Coordinates of C-alpha atoms in Angstrom, one line a residue:
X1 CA -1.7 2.7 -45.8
X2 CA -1.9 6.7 -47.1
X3 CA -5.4 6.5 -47.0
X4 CA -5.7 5.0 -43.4
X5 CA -2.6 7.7 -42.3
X6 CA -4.9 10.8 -43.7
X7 CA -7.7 9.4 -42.2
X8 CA -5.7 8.8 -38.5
X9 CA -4.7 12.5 -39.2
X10 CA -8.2 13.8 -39.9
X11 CA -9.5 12.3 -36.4
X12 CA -6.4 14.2 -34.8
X13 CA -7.4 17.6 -36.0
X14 CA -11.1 16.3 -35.2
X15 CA -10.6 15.4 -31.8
X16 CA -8.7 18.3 -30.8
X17 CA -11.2 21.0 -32.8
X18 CA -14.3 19.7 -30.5
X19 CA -11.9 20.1 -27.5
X20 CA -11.3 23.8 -28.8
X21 CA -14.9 24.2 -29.3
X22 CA -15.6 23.1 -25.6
X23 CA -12.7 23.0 -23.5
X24 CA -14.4 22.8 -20.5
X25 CA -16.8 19.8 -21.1
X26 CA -14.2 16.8 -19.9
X27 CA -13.0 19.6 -16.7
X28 CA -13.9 17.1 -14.5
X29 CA -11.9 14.2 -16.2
X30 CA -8.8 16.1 -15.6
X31 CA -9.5 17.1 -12.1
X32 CA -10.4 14.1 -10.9
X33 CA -7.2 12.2 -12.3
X34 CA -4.9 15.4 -11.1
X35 CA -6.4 14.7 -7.3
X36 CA -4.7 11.8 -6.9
X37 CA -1.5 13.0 -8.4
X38 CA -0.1 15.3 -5.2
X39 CA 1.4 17.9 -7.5
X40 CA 3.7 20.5 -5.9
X41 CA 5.8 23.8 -6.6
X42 CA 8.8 22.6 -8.7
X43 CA 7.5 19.4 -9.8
X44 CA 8.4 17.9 -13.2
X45 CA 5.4 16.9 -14.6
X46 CA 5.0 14.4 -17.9
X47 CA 1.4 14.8 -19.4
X48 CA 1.1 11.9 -22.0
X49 CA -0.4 11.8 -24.4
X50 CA -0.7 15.7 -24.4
X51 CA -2.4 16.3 -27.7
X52 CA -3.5 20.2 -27.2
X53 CA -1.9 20.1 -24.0
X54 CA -5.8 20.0 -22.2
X55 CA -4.6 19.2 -19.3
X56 CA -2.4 22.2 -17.8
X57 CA -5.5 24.3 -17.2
X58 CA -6.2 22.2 -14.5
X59 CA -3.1 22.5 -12.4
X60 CA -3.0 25.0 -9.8
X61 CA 0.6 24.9 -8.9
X62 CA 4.0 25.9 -10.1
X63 CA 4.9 23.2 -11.9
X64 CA 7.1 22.5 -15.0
X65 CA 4.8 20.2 -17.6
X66 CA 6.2 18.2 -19.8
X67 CA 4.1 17.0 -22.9
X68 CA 4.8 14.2 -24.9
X69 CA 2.7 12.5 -27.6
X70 CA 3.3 10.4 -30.3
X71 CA 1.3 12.0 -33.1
X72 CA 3.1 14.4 -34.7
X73 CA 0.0 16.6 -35.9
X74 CA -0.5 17.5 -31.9
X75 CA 2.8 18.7 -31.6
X76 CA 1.9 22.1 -32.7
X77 CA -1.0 22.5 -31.1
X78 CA -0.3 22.1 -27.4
X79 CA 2.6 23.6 -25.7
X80 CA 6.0 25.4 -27.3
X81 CA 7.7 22.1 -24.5
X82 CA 6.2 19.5 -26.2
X83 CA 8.4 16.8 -27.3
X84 CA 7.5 13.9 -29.7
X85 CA 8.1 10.2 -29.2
X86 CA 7.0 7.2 -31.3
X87 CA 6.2 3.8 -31.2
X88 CA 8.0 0.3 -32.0
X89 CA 5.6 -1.6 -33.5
X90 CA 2.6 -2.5 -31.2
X91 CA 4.6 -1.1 -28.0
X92 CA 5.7 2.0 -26.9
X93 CA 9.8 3.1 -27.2
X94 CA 11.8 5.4 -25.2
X95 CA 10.6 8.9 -23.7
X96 CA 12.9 11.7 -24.2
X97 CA 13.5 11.9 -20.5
X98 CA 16.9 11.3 -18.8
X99 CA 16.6 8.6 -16.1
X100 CA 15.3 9.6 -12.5
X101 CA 14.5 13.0 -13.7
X102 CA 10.5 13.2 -13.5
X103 CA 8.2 13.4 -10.4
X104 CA 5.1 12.8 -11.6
X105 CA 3.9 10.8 -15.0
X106 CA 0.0 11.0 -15.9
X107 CA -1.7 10.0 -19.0
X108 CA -5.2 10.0 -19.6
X109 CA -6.8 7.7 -22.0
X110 CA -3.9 7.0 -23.9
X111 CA -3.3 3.2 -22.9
X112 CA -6.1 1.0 -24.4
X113 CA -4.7 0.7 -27.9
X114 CA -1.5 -1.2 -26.2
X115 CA -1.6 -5.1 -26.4
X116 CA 1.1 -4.9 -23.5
X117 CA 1.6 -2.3 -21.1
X118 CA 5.0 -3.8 -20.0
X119 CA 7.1 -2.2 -22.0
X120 CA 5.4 1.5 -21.4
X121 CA 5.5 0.7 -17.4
X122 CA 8.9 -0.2 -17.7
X123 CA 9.6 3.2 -19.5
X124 CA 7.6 5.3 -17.3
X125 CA 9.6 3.9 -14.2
X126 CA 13.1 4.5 -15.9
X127 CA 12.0 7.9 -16.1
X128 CA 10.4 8.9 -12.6
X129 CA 12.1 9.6 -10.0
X130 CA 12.3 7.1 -6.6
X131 CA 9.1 7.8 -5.0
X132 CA 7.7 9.4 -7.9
X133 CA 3.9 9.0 -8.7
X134 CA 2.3 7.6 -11.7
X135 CA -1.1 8.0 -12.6
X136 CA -3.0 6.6 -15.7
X137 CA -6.7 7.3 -16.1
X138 CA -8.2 4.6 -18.1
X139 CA -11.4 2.9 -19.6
X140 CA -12.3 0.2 -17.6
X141 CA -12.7 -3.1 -18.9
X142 CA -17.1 -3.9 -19.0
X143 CA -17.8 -0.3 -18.5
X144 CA -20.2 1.8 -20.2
X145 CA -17.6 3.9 -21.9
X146 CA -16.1 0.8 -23.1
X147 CA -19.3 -0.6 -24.9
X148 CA -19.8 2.9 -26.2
X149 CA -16.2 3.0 -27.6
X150 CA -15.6 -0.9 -28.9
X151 CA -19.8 -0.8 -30.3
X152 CA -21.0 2.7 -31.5
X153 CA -17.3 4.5 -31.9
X154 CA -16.2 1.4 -33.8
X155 CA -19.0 1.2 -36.1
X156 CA -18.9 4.8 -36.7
X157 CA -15.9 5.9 -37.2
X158 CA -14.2 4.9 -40.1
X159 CA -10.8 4.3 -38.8
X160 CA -12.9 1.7 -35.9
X161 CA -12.3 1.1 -32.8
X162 CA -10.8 -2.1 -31.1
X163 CA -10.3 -1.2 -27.1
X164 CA -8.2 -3.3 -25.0
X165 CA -9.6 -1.8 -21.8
X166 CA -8.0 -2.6 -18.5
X167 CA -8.6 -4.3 -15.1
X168 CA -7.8 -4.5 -11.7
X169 CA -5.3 -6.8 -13.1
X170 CA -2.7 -3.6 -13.6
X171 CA -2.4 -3.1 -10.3
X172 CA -0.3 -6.4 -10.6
X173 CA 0.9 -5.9 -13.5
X174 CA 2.8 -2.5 -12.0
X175 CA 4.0 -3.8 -9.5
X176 CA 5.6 -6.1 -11.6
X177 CA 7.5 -3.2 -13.3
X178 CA 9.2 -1.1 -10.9
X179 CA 6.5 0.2 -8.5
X180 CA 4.8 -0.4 -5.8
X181 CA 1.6 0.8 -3.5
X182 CA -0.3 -0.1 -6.9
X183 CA -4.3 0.9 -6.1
X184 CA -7.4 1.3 -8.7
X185 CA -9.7 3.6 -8.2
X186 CA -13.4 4.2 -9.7
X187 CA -14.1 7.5 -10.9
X188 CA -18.0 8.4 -12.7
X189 CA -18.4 12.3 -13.7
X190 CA -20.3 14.4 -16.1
X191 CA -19.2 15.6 -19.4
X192 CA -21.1 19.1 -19.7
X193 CA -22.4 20.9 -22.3
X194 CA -25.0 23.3 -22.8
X195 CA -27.5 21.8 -25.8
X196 CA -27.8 18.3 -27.2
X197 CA -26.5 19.8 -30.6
X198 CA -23.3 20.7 -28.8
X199 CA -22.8 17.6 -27.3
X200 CA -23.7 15.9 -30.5
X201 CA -21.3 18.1 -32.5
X202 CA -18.3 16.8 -29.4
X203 CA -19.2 13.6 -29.6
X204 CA -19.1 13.5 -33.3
X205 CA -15.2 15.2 -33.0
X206 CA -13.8 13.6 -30.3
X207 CA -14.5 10.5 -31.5
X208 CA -14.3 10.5 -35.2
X209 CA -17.6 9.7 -35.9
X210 CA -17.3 10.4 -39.3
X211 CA -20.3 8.0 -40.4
X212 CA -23.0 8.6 -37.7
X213 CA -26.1 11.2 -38.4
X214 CA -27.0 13.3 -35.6
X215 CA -29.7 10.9 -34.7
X216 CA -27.2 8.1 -34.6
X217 CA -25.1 9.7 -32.4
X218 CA -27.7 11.0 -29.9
X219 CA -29.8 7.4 -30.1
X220 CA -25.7 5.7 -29.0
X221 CA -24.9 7.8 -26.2
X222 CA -28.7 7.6 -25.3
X223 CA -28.5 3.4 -25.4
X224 CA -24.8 3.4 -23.8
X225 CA -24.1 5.9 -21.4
X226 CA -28.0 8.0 -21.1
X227 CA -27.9 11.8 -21.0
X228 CA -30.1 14.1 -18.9
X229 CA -31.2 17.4 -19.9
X230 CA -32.0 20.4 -17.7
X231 CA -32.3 24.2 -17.1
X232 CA -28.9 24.5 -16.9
X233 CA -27.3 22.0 -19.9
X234 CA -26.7 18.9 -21.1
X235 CA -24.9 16.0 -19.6
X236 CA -24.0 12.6 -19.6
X237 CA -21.9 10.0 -17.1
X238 CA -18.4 9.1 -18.0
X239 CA -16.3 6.7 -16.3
X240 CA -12.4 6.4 -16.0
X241 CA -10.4 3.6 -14.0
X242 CA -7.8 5.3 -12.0
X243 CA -4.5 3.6 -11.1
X244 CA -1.9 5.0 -8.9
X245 CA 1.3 3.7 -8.2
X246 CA 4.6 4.8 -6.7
X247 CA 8.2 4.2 -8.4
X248 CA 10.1 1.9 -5.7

């Protein structure tokens, strides 16, 4: 159990050094997911999970963010409002909000480790407001992202990788826990970089590929997702599901 913690922790500091090292190559991830958001001046805003804290940069109103995340080595890194949180077992406990309190919750790829998103729904609509927005950006189950992720990530990183990548199906499954006006959109965007050998070096840190050659990683994002090259950069597709849902 040491062994796999210092390893959990090593892909922390990984994945947040290649977001240091190119901050700007997943811009269009956070965009895209803030669009649907309808932030506004005075807003309280929960960002989970908010490793570095990535995506304030993106937010062009007053608002006050709140970042949670449940590993503690992020806590440092991202903003001084950060606030930890942890996990019961294979579900997600309390937020260290008070009830009604929060306008908007977004989380971005945080989700498809959970075996049931029941619990965290339930959570997330204690703490929003009524009429309060939730937004999660997620892999979507039979994508391209998710073969990369459950095939190539999981064979080279050495902590794995077991996705349990979600459907339509959570439109109901919100619904079910406190909201309502459930909707899942498709979003497909670049990730940008400006050679192969930096987006080698980002895929490599973002995703713990600890065991993959350079080769190995440019042959799986080649196979799984394709990248184009041009006069201007690097780039490949990447694709989140985005669900939106109101607290009733």
């Amino acid at each position: 159990m040491e062994n796999y913690e210092k390893k959990m922790a090593a892909r922390d500091e990984s994945l947040d050094a290649a977001m240091k090292i190119v901050p700007s190559a997943r811009k269009y991830e956070f965009i895209n997911t803030l669009k649907y958001a309808d932030l506004k001046d005075g807003q309280v805003v929960v960002d989970y999970p908010s490793a570095g804290g990535y995506l304030e940069p993106h937010i062009d109103c007053e608002v006050k963010i709140q970042g949670v995340d449940t590993v503690e080595n992020f806590l440092p890194l991202g903003r001084d409002d950060q606030f930890p949180t942890k996990e019961q077992g294979d579900n997600f406990a309390t937020m260290p909000f008070a009830s009604n309190s929060v306008d908007r919750f977004i989380t971005i790829a945080g989700l498809h480790h959970l075996p049931d998103l029941r619990p965290f729904f339930m959570e997330v609509s204690r703490c929003l407001k009524t009429n309060g927005v939730f937004v999660v950006a997620e892999i979507k189950k039979g994508s391209a992202p998710a073969y990369f992720l459950n095939h190539y990530v999981d064979m080279y990183d050495s902590c794995g990788h077991k996705g349990l990548f979600l459907d339509q199906s959570v439109c109901e499954t919100l619904e079910q826990c406190g909201f309502n006006n459930a909707q899942m959109f498709d979003e497909t965007y670049p990730w940008e970089f400006e050679s192969v050998e930096q987006m080698i070096d980002f895929v490599r840190g973002i995703f713990s590929m600890d065991l993959a050659s350079d080769e190995q990683i440019l042959a799986a994002v080649d196979d799984a997702l394709g990248y184009e090259v041009s006069a201007t950069g690097v780039n490949f597709n990447w694709q989140l599901s985005i669900f939106r849902a109101e607290r009733t």
